[in-house]
Short mmCIF file of C-alpha atoms in Angstrom, two decimals:
data_model
loop_
_atom_site.label_atom_id
_atom_site.label_comp_id
_atom_site.label_asym_id
_atom_site.label_seq_id
_atom_site.Cartn_x
_atom_site.Cartn_y
_atom_site.Cartn_z
CA MET J 1 -92.29 90.25 -58.62
CA SER J 2 -89.66 90.25 -61.37
CA GLU J 3 -86.15 91.62 -60.98
CA PRO J 4 -85.75 95.08 -62.58
CA GLY J 5 -83.83 94.81 -65.81
CA THR J 6 -84.93 91.30 -66.71
CA LEU J 7 -86.70 90.90 -70.03
CA HIS J 8 -90.48 91.01 -69.89
CA HIS J 9 -90.95 89.76 -73.45
CA VAL J 10 -89.47 89.72 -76.93
CA GLU J 11 -91.72 90.06 -79.98
CA LEU J 12 -90.64 88.85 -83.42
CA ARG J 13 -92.54 89.79 -86.56
CA VAL J 14 -92.67 86.95 -89.09
CA ARG J 15 -93.89 86.51 -92.67
CA ASP J 16 -95.09 82.92 -92.19
CA LEU J 17 -96.83 82.37 -88.87
CA ALA J 18 -97.42 78.64 -89.43
CA ALA J 19 -93.72 78.02 -90.12
CA ALA J 20 -92.71 80.18 -87.15
CA VAL J 21 -95.03 78.26 -84.83
CA GLU J 22 -93.37 75.04 -85.99
CA ASP J 23 -89.72 76.05 -85.70
CA TRP J 24 -89.93 78.43 -82.72
CA GLY J 25 -92.45 76.17 -80.97
CA TRP J 26 -90.09 73.20 -81.21
CA LEU J 27 -87.02 75.13 -80.05
CA LEU J 28 -88.72 76.96 -77.22
CA GLY J 29 -90.38 73.74 -76.05
CA GLU J 30 -86.98 72.05 -75.95
CA LEU J 31 -85.68 74.92 -73.81
CA GLY J 32 -88.52 74.59 -71.30
CA TYR J 33 -90.92 77.26 -72.54
CA GLU J 34 -94.66 76.53 -72.35
CA PRO J 35 -97.33 77.77 -74.78
CA PHE J 36 -98.71 80.98 -73.28
CA GLN J 37 -101.02 82.92 -75.62
CA GLU J 38 -102.67 82.30 -78.98
CA TRP J 39 -104.57 84.69 -81.28
CA PRO J 40 -105.25 84.72 -85.03
CA ASP J 41 -102.01 86.54 -85.93
CA GLY J 42 -99.64 85.29 -83.25
CA ARG J 43 -98.48 82.91 -80.55
CA SER J 44 -96.33 83.18 -77.46
CA TRP J 45 -94.35 80.89 -75.18
CA ARG J 46 -93.42 81.60 -71.57
CA LEU J 47 -90.56 80.63 -69.29
CA GLY J 48 -90.71 82.10 -65.80
CA PRO J 49 -91.56 85.80 -65.96
CA SER J 50 -90.47 86.23 -69.60
CA TYR J 51 -92.14 85.28 -72.84
CA LEU J 52 -91.40 85.27 -76.56
CA VAL J 53 -93.98 86.26 -79.17
CA VAL J 54 -94.11 85.47 -82.88
CA GLU J 55 -96.66 87.53 -84.77
CA SER J 56 -97.53 87.93 -88.45
CA THR J 57 -96.17 91.14 -89.87
CA PRO J 58 -98.67 93.57 -91.41
CA LEU J 59 -95.96 94.85 -93.80
CA GLY J 60 -93.89 93.22 -96.52
CA GLY J 61 -90.17 92.72 -96.48
CA GLY J 62 -87.96 90.39 -94.55
CA HIS J 63 -85.67 90.12 -91.58
CA ASP J 64 -81.93 89.97 -92.14
CA ARG J 65 -79.83 89.51 -89.02
CA ARG J 66 -76.84 91.04 -90.84
CA MET J 67 -78.60 94.40 -91.30
CA PRO J 68 -79.01 97.04 -88.58
CA GLY J 69 -81.33 95.69 -85.93
CA LEU J 70 -81.43 92.50 -83.92
CA SER J 71 -78.60 90.07 -84.69
CA HIS J 72 -79.68 87.06 -82.64
CA LEU J 73 -81.16 85.73 -79.43
CA ALA J 74 -78.90 83.72 -77.11
CA PHE J 75 -80.40 81.15 -74.77
CA HIS J 76 -78.91 79.16 -71.91
CA ALA J 77 -79.36 75.60 -73.21
CA GLY J 78 -78.07 73.31 -70.47
CA THR J 79 -75.12 70.97 -70.64
CA ARG J 80 -72.80 70.44 -73.58
CA ALA J 81 -74.63 67.19 -74.28
CA GLU J 82 -77.96 69.06 -74.41
CA VAL J 83 -76.51 71.68 -76.78
CA ASP J 84 -75.15 68.88 -78.98
CA ARG J 85 -78.56 67.13 -78.98
CA LEU J 86 -80.31 70.34 -80.06
CA TRP J 87 -77.65 70.97 -82.74
CA GLN J 88 -78.25 67.52 -84.21
CA ALA J 89 -82.07 67.70 -84.02
CA ALA J 90 -82.50 71.28 -85.26
CA PRO J 91 -82.41 70.67 -89.04
CA ALA J 92 -85.44 68.36 -88.80
CA HIS J 93 -87.35 71.24 -87.17
CA GLY J 94 -86.70 74.11 -89.59
CA TRP J 95 -83.32 75.31 -88.29
CA SER J 96 -80.09 75.36 -90.29
CA GLN J 97 -76.77 74.81 -88.56
CA LEU J 98 -74.44 77.83 -88.78
CA TYR J 99 -70.65 77.83 -88.57
CA SER J 100 -70.44 74.03 -88.71
CA ASP J 101 -66.73 74.30 -89.56
CA ARG J 102 -66.16 75.94 -86.14
CA HIS J 103 -68.88 74.23 -84.10
CA PRO J 104 -69.11 74.16 -81.09
CA PHE J 105 -66.53 76.91 -80.56
CA ALA J 106 -67.68 79.46 -83.17
CA GLY J 107 -68.06 81.98 -80.34
CA GLY J 108 -64.50 81.41 -79.11
CA GLU J 109 -62.35 78.72 -77.51
CA GLU J 110 -63.97 79.14 -74.09
CA HIS J 111 -67.56 79.42 -75.38
CA TYR J 112 -69.37 76.15 -76.13
CA ALA J 113 -72.47 76.96 -78.16
CA ALA J 114 -74.55 76.02 -81.18
CA PHE J 115 -75.64 78.64 -83.71
CA LEU J 116 -78.82 78.09 -85.72
CA GLU J 117 -80.86 80.04 -88.26
CA ASN J 118 -84.42 79.51 -89.47
CA ALA J 119 -85.89 80.14 -92.92
CA GLU J 120 -86.65 83.79 -92.09
CA ARG J 121 -83.00 84.34 -91.09
CA PHE J 122 -83.63 84.61 -87.36
CA LYS J 123 -80.49 83.39 -85.61
CA VAL J 124 -80.26 81.79 -82.19
CA GLU J 125 -77.29 80.88 -80.07
CA LEU J 126 -77.65 77.95 -77.69
CA VAL J 127 -75.06 78.34 -74.94
CA ALA J 128 -73.81 75.47 -72.79
CA GLU J 129 -73.46 75.99 -69.06
CA GLY J 130 -70.03 76.49 -67.60
#
């Protein structure tokens, strides 16, 4: 039984499912998620009781994290060394490094994290423990 208030799932609509499977699949795999579901227009990955879905959008347009709506997803990403490893590896897997001039303290002096964005402008924050 899951704790009330915990996320059941998050669903992201994407223009390019193949690209999303590559970039999200890599990142989620690195964070411990396992492939969960697969259907012609989508995929999902699960970690514990929660899962993340990427699904082809039936409508045109694009996501812009700076517009009203979802800004980003923040994930616990392990130690500072693990966050640094993901930061370095991310560009080879479809993720751009954000705020490199302030990395790893773009979220503040007490907040060690890496900020990444993929080609569809979905942003993630990888937060170090402690």
